[in-house]
PDB file of C-alpha atoms and ligand atoms in Angstrom:
ATOM      1  CA  MET Q   1       0.028  -0.295   0.232  1.00 60.00           C
ATOM      2  CA  ALA Q   2       1.581   3.277  -0.962  1.00 92.00           C
ATOM      3  CA  HIS Q   3       1.904   5.965   1.938  1.00 97.00           C
ATOM      4  CA  ILE Q   4      -0.378   8.744   2.089  1.00 97.00           C
ATOM      5  CA  LEU Q   5      -0.200  12.597   3.147  1.00 98.00           C
ATOM      6  CA  PRO Q   6      -2.320  12.507   6.244  1.00 98.00           C
ATOM      7  CA  GLU Q   7      -4.775  15.711   6.811  1.00 98.00           C
ATOM      8  CA  LEU Q   8      -3.462  18.318   9.055  1.00 98.00           C
ATOM      9  CA  PRO Q   9      -5.633  18.096  12.497  1.00 98.00           C
ATOM     10  CA  TYR Q  10      -6.809  21.485  12.270  1.00 98.00           C
ATOM     11  CA  ALA Q  11      -7.464  24.712   9.882  1.00 98.00           C
ATOM     12  CA  TYR Q  12      -4.099  25.926   7.787  1.00 98.00           C
ATOM     13  CA  ASP Q  13      -4.637  29.634   9.888  1.00 98.00           C
ATOM     14  CA  ALA Q  14      -5.659  27.944  12.875  1.00 98.00           C
ATOM     15  CA  LEU Q  15      -1.928  28.309  14.054  1.00 98.00           C
ATOM     16  CA  GLU Q  16      -2.234  31.764  13.335  1.00 98.00           C
ATOM     17  CA  PRO Q  17       0.272  34.396  13.951  1.00 98.00           C
ATOM     18  CA  PHE Q  18       2.434  31.998  15.083  1.00 98.00           C
ATOM     19  CA  PHE Q  19       2.616  29.971  12.125  1.00 98.00           C
ATOM     20  CA  ASP Q  20       1.591  31.419   9.148  1.00 98.00           C
ATOM     21  CA  GLU Q  21      -0.880  30.152   7.032  1.00 98.00           C
ATOM     22  CA  GLU Q  22       0.683  30.445   3.831  1.00 98.00           C
ATOM     23  CA  THR Q  23       3.600  28.334   4.818  1.00 98.00           C
ATOM     24  CA  MET Q  24       1.308  25.941   6.905  1.00 98.00           C
ATOM     25  CA  HIS Q  25      -0.002  25.108   2.849  1.00 98.00           C
ATOM     26  CA  LEU Q  26       3.542  25.263   1.478  1.00 98.00           C
ATOM     27  CA  HIS Q  27       5.129  22.878   4.014  1.00 98.00           C
ATOM     28  CA  HIS Q  28       1.815  20.847   3.977  1.00 98.00           C
ATOM     29  CA  ASP Q  29       0.534  20.254   1.062  1.00 98.00           C
ATOM     30  CA  LYS Q  30       4.436  20.581  -1.099  1.00 98.00           C
ATOM     31  CA  HIS Q  31       7.197  19.771   0.911  1.00 98.00           C
ATOM     32  CA  HIS Q  32       5.468  17.138   3.080  1.00 98.00           C
ATOM     33  CA  GLN Q  33       3.575  15.688  -0.100  1.00 98.00           C
ATOM     34  CA  THR Q  34       6.632  15.776  -2.273  1.00 98.00           C
ATOM     35  CA  TYR Q  35       8.167  13.538   0.663  1.00 98.00           C
ATOM     36  CA  VAL Q  36       5.687  11.010   0.280  1.00 98.00           C
ATOM     37  CA  ASN Q  37       5.746  10.845  -3.255  1.00 98.00           C
ATOM     38  CA  ASN Q  38       9.355  10.225  -3.424  1.00 98.00           C
ATOM     39  CA  LEU Q  39       9.554   7.640  -0.718  1.00 98.00           C
ATOM     40  CA  ASN Q  40       6.604   5.547  -2.813  1.00 97.00           C
ATOM     41  CA  LEU Q  41       8.391   5.980  -5.965  1.00 97.00           C
ATOM     42  CA  ALA Q  42      11.437   4.491  -4.114  1.00 96.00           C
ATOM     43  CA  LEU Q  43       9.633   1.572  -3.246  1.00 96.00           C
ATOM     44  CA  GLU Q  44       7.756   0.841  -5.947  1.00 95.00           C
ATOM     45  CA  ASN Q  45      10.131  -1.919  -7.581  1.00 92.00           C
ATOM     46  CA  HIS Q  46      10.488  -3.370  -3.991  1.00 94.00           C
ATOM     47  CA  ASN Q  47       6.839  -4.516  -2.729  1.00 90.00           C
ATOM     48  CA  GLU Q  48       8.297  -6.618  -0.262  1.00 93.00           C
ATOM     49  CA  PHE Q  49       8.914  -3.800   1.734  1.00 95.00           C
ATOM     50  CA  ASP Q  50       4.910  -2.653   0.991  1.00 89.00           C
ATOM     51  CA  SER Q  51       3.926  -3.496   4.512  1.00 92.00           C
ATOM     52  CA  LEU Q  52       6.456  -1.649   6.452  1.00 96.00           C
ATOM     53  CA  THR Q  53       5.281   1.454   8.253  1.00 97.00           C
ATOM     54  CA  THR Q  54       7.982   4.821   7.851  1.00 98.00           C
ATOM     55  CA  GLU Q  55       8.974   3.726  11.359  1.00 97.00           C
ATOM     56  CA  GLN Q  56       9.930   0.117  10.430  1.00 97.00           C
ATOM     57  CA  LEU Q  57      11.861   1.198   7.321  1.00 97.00           C
ATOM     58  CA  LEU Q  58      13.799   3.546   9.425  1.00 98.00           C
ATOM     59  CA  GLU Q  59      14.399   1.139  12.323  1.00 96.00           C
ATOM     60  CA  ASP Q  60      16.066  -1.295   9.906  1.00 93.00           C
ATOM     61  CA  ILE Q  61      17.571   0.802   7.122  1.00 96.00           C
ATOM     62  CA  ASN Q  62      20.330  -1.145   6.706  1.00 95.00           C
ATOM     63  CA  VAL Q  63      18.182  -4.317   5.327  1.00 94.00           C
ATOM     64  CA  LEU Q  64      16.933  -1.983   2.543  1.00 96.00           C
ATOM     65  CA  PRO Q  65      18.556  -2.354  -1.398  1.00 96.00           C
ATOM     66  CA  GLU Q  66      21.800   0.202  -1.221  1.00 97.00           C
ATOM     67  CA  GLU Q  67      20.580   1.656  -4.577  1.00 96.00           C
ATOM     68  CA  ILE Q  68      17.319   2.953  -2.269  1.00 97.00           C
ATOM     69  CA  ARG Q  69      18.507   3.441   0.933  1.00 97.00           C
ATOM     70  CA  THR Q  70      19.661   6.713   1.066  1.00 98.00           C
ATOM     71  CA  THR Q  71      16.418   7.894  -0.720  1.00 98.00           C
ATOM     72  CA  VAL Q  72      14.679   6.179   1.894  1.00 98.00           C
ATOM     73  CA  ARG Q  73      15.883   7.558   4.799  1.00 98.00           C
ATOM     74  CA  ASN Q  74      15.231  11.084   4.061  1.00 98.00           C
ATOM     75  CA  ASN Q  75      12.081  10.445   2.796  1.00 98.00           C
ATOM     76  CA  ALA Q  76      10.439   7.784   4.854  1.00 98.00           C
ATOM     77  CA  GLY Q  77      12.464  10.257   7.629  1.00 98.00           C
ATOM     78  CA  GLY Q  78      10.593  13.482   5.950  1.00 98.00           C
ATOM     79  CA  HIS Q  79       7.435  11.894   6.192  1.00 98.00           C
ATOM     80  CA  LEU Q  80       7.520  10.237   9.174  1.00 98.00           C
ATOM     81  CA  ASN Q  81       9.024  13.605  11.091  1.00 98.00           C
ATOM     82  CA  HIS Q  82       6.584  15.560   9.415  1.00 98.00           C
ATOM     83  CA  SER Q  83       3.196  13.114  10.028  1.00 98.00           C
ATOM     84  CA  LEU Q  84       4.540  14.036  13.757  1.00 98.00           C
ATOM     85  CA  PHE Q  85       5.277  17.235  13.681  1.00 98.00           C
ATOM     86  CA  TRP Q  86       1.538  18.589  12.324  1.00 98.00           C
ATOM     87  CA  LYS Q  87       0.293  16.463  15.693  1.00 98.00           C
ATOM     88  CA  TRP Q  88       2.509  18.618  17.583  1.00 98.00           C
ATOM     89  CA  LEU Q  89       1.709  21.763  17.461  1.00 98.00           C
ATOM     90  CA  ALA Q  90      -1.770  22.961  18.000  1.00 98.00           C
ATOM     91  CA  PRO Q  91      -4.056  26.277  18.576  1.00 98.00           C
ATOM     92  CA  ASN Q  92      -4.756  27.780  22.169  1.00 96.00           C
ATOM     93  CA  ALA Q  93      -1.714  25.432  22.860  1.00 97.00           C
ATOM     94  CA  GLY Q  94       2.236  25.902  24.007  1.00 97.00           C
ATOM     95  CA  GLY Q  95       3.150  27.186  27.958  1.00 97.00           C
ATOM     96  CA  ILE Q  96       5.189  24.695  30.161  1.00 98.00           C
ATOM     97  CA  ALA Q  97       4.679  20.920  29.658  1.00 98.00           C
ATOM     98  CA  THR Q  98       1.644  19.537  31.602  1.00 96.00           C
ATOM     99  CA  GLY Q  99       0.954  15.717  32.926  1.00 97.00           C
ATOM    100  CA  GLU Q 100       3.687  13.061  33.100  1.00 97.00           C
ATOM    101  CA  ILE Q 101       6.407  14.683  30.599  1.00 98.00           C
ATOM    102  CA  GLY Q 102       6.389  18.083  32.398  1.00 98.00           C
ATOM    103  CA  ASP Q 103       7.112  16.021  35.453  1.00 98.00           C
ATOM    104  CA  ALA Q 104       9.839  13.775  34.091  1.00 98.00           C
ATOM    105  CA  ILE Q 105      10.927  17.193  32.005  1.00 98.00           C
ATOM    106  CA  ALA Q 106      11.822  18.709  35.610  1.00 98.00           C
ATOM    107  CA  ALA Q 107      13.371  16.284  36.979  1.00 98.00           C
ATOM    108  CA  GLU Q 108      15.562  15.691  33.859  1.00 98.00           C
ATOM    109  CA  PHE Q 109      16.835  19.304  33.450  1.00 98.00           C
ATOM    110  CA  GLY Q 110      16.127  21.000  36.780  1.00 98.00           C
ATOM    111  CA  SER Q 111      13.083  23.137  35.351  1.00 98.00           C
ATOM    112  CA  PHE Q 112      10.753  23.381  32.466  1.00 98.00           C
ATOM    113  CA  GLU Q 113      12.796  26.903  31.611  1.00 98.00           C
ATOM    114  CA  ASP Q 114      16.038  25.215  31.667  1.00 98.00           C
ATOM    115  CA  PHE Q 115      15.012  22.183  28.934  1.00 98.00           C
ATOM    116  CA  LYS Q 116      13.313  25.116  27.250  1.00 98.00           C
ATOM    117  CA  LEU Q 117      16.944  26.674  26.705  1.00 98.00           C
ATOM    118  CA  LYS Q 118      18.585  23.418  26.327  1.00 98.00           C
ATOM    119  CA  PHE Q 119      16.407  22.935  23.504  1.00 98.00           C
ATOM    120  CA  LYS Q 120      16.330  26.396  21.985  1.00 98.00           C
ATOM    121  CA  ALA Q 121      20.437  26.098  21.852  1.00 98.00           C
ATOM    122  CA  ALA Q 122      20.077  22.782  20.003  1.00 98.00           C
ATOM    123  CA  ALA Q 123      17.631  23.990  17.281  1.00 98.00           C
ATOM    124  CA  THR Q 124      19.355  27.106  17.011  1.00 97.00           C
ATOM    125  CA  GLY Q 125      22.855  25.671  17.045  1.00 97.00           C
ATOM    126  CA  ARG Q 126      21.613  22.556  14.287  1.00 96.00           C
ATOM    127  CA  PHE Q 127      23.659  24.410  10.936  1.00 95.00           C
ATOM    128  CA  GLY Q 128      21.419  24.158   7.781  1.00 96.00           C
ATOM    129  CA  SER Q 129      18.621  21.951   7.400  1.00 98.00           C
ATOM    130  CA  GLY Q 130      17.680  19.760  10.296  1.00 98.00           C
ATOM    131  CA  TRP Q 131      15.639  18.627  13.205  1.00 98.00           C
ATOM    132  CA  ALA Q 132      15.725  19.471  17.328  1.00 98.00           C
ATOM    133  CA  TRP Q 133      14.224  16.681  19.695  1.00 98.00           C
ATOM    134  CA  LEU Q 134      13.516  16.221  22.995  1.00 98.00           C
ATOM    135  CA  VAL Q 135      13.765  12.154  22.786  1.00 98.00           C
ATOM    136  CA  VAL Q 136      13.734   8.874  24.990  1.00 98.00           C
ATOM    137  CA  ASP Q 137      17.675   7.397  24.846  1.00 97.00           C
ATOM    138  CA  LYS Q 138      17.716   3.550  24.947  1.00 94.00           C
ATOM    139  CA  ASP Q 139      18.200   3.778  28.893  1.00 94.00           C
ATOM    140  CA  GLY Q 140      14.817   5.707  29.383  1.00 94.00           C
ATOM    141  CA  LYS Q 141      16.491   9.297  29.685  1.00 96.00           C
ATOM    142  CA  LEU Q 142      15.240  11.787  28.569  1.00 98.00           C
ATOM    143  CA  LYS Q 143      17.776  13.462  26.046  1.00 98.00           C
ATOM    144  CA  VAL Q 144      17.663  16.953  23.809  1.00 98.00           C
ATOM    145  CA  THR Q 145      19.268  16.313  20.716  1.00 98.00           C
ATOM    146  CA  SER Q 146      19.227  17.198  16.996  1.00 98.00           C
ATOM    147  CA  THR Q 147      19.640  15.838  13.320  1.00 98.00           C
ATOM    148  CA  ALA Q 148      20.848  16.893  10.203  1.00 98.00           C
ATOM    149  CA  ASN Q 149      18.539  16.567   7.110  1.00 98.00           C
ATOM    150  CA  GLN Q 150      15.526  14.228   7.787  1.00 98.00           C
ATOM    151  CA  ASP Q 151      17.194  12.307  10.156  1.00 98.00           C
ATOM    152  CA  ASN Q 152      14.392  10.643  13.014  1.00 98.00           C
ATOM    153  CA  PRO Q 153      16.047   9.427  16.083  1.00 98.00           C
ATOM    154  CA  ILE Q 154      14.918   6.509  15.732  1.00 98.00           C
ATOM    155  CA  LEU Q 155      18.001   5.784  13.528  1.00 97.00           C
ATOM    156  CA  GLU Q 156      20.022   6.123  16.483  1.00 95.00           C
ATOM    157  CA  GLY Q 157      17.851   3.969  18.750  1.00 96.00           C
ATOM    158  CA  GLU Q 158      15.695   6.898  20.320  1.00 97.00           C
ATOM    159  CA  LYS Q 159      12.472   7.694  20.476  1.00 98.00           C
ATOM    160  CA  ALA Q 160      11.546  11.173  19.592  1.00 98.00           C
ATOM    161  CA  VAL Q 161       8.371  12.473  22.188  1.00 98.00           C
ATOM    162  CA  LEU Q 162       9.066  16.286  21.093  1.00 98.00           C
ATOM    163  CA  GLY Q 163      10.541  17.849  17.458  1.00 98.00           C
ATOM    164  CA  LEU Q 164      11.019  20.843  15.486  1.00 98.00           C
ATOM    165  CA  ASP Q 165      11.504  21.100  11.800  1.00 98.00           C
ATOM    166  CA  VAL Q 166      14.480  23.798  11.699  1.00 98.00           C
ATOM    167  CA  TRP Q 167      14.560  23.871   7.722  1.00 98.00           C
ATOM    168  CA  GLU Q 168      14.304  27.049   6.369  1.00 97.00           C
ATOM    169  CA  HIS Q 169      11.351  26.351   4.318  1.00 97.00           C
ATOM    170  CA  ALA Q 170       9.016  25.917   7.717  1.00 98.00           C
ATOM    171  CA  TYR Q 171       9.993  29.387   8.513  1.00 98.00           C
ATOM    172  CA  TYR Q 172      11.388  31.593   5.813  1.00 97.00           C
ATOM    173  CA  LEU Q 173       8.386  33.379   4.703  1.00 97.00           C
ATOM    174  CA  LYS Q 174       7.293  34.984   8.273  1.00 97.00           C
ATOM    175  CA  TYR Q 175      10.515  34.472  10.282  1.00 97.00           C
ATOM    176  CA  HIS Q 176      12.977  35.321   7.042  1.00 97.00           C
ATOM    177  CA  ASN Q 177      16.515  34.731   8.608  1.00 95.00           C
ATOM    178  CA  VAL Q 178      15.665  34.735  12.000  1.00 96.00           C
ATOM    179  CA  ARG Q 179      15.142  31.083  13.337  1.00 97.00           C
ATOM    180  CA  ALA Q 180      15.359  32.420  17.154  1.00 97.00           C
ATOM    181  CA  ASP Q 181      11.790  34.013  16.932  1.00 98.00           C
ATOM    182  CA  TYR Q 182      10.588  31.132  14.384  1.00 98.00           C
ATOM    183  CA  ILE Q 183      11.559  28.668  17.884  1.00 98.00           C
ATOM    184  CA  GLU Q 184      10.276  31.038  20.138  1.00 98.00           C
ATOM    185  CA  ALA Q 185       6.726  30.960  18.248  1.00 98.00           C
ATOM    186  CA  PHE Q 186       7.056  27.065  18.526  1.00 98.00           C
ATOM    187  CA  PHE Q 187       6.733  27.519  22.272  1.00 98.00           C
ATOM    188  CA  ASP Q 188       3.096  28.936  21.812  1.00 98.00           C
ATOM    189  CA  LEU Q 189       1.649  25.726  19.960  1.00 98.00           C
ATOM    190  CA  ILE Q 190       3.336  22.747  21.602  1.00 98.00           C
ATOM    191  CA  ASN Q 191       0.771  19.988  22.237  1.00 98.00           C
ATOM    192  CA  TRP Q 192       1.972  18.764  25.386  1.00 98.00           C
ATOM    193  CA  ASP Q 193      -1.422  16.708  25.090  1.00 98.00           C
ATOM    194  CA  PHE Q 194       0.499  14.792  21.840  1.00 98.00           C
ATOM    195  CA  VAL Q 195       3.828  14.497  24.160  1.00 98.00           C
ATOM    196  CA  ASN Q 196       2.516  13.154  26.573  1.00 98.00           C
ATOM    197  CA  GLU Q 197       0.579  10.414  25.023  1.00 98.00           C
ATOM    198  CA  LEU Q 198       3.595   9.393  22.595  1.00 98.00           C
ATOM    199  CA  TYR Q 199       5.776   9.532  26.245  1.00 98.00           C
ATOM    200  CA  SER Q 200       3.700   6.888  28.042  1.00 97.00           C
ATOM    201  CA  GLU Q 201       3.495   4.465  25.179  1.00 96.00           C
ATOM    202  CA  ILE Q 202       7.297   4.429  25.085  1.00 95.00           C
ATOM    203  CA  LYS Q 203       7.729   4.195  28.707  1.00 93.00           C
ATOM    204  CA  ASN Q 204       5.124   1.152  28.331  1.00 92.00           C
ATOM    205  CA  ARG Q 205       7.052  -0.307  25.829  1.00 89.00           C
ATOM    206  CA  MET Q 206      10.171  -0.041  27.820  1.00 84.00           C
TER     207      MET Q 206
HETATM  208 MN1  LIG U 301      10.211  20.796   6.710  1.00 79.47          MN
END
């Protein structure tokens, strides 16, 4: 079965004024769609991988034939990362982390503000295109990381509970070269309910 572009879980203008409608259209309808198309194209003549999810493809990336490995890494990564990203955002959200993840963040980083500083540093410091992450590592510990391109933490055996796209396509129309303002705006949109869902799923599987 071909991979498909999920619909946004809210209207394109729902995240205004933090993320603008035009960027949401381009980002979802064009950029995300392109990752989906390129993934389907790469797998076209390899239907033995048809039943695998993007997570399963990336978890076992070295099983893939070499001629499609990099394409799948980039585009299954792009598809997975963006599918999560839309759910990590919500209107009337953001602020200090709530629930179980709020407690875990305070325990691991000292306070929410300390976590935020660390996450912002990772997002600002990623040179070129990539993502900043809050992950659960192999020992079940929360960690702030960043990756290049569309690499998902799953490639390192880590599970993402929160991620921020820092590719220029995510912010250039509204924020131009000022990535820091885009990162700050992200903190007004984080859907902590979804982060909590992912966190308890991960903890339950460990
Ligand atoms: Mn993107």
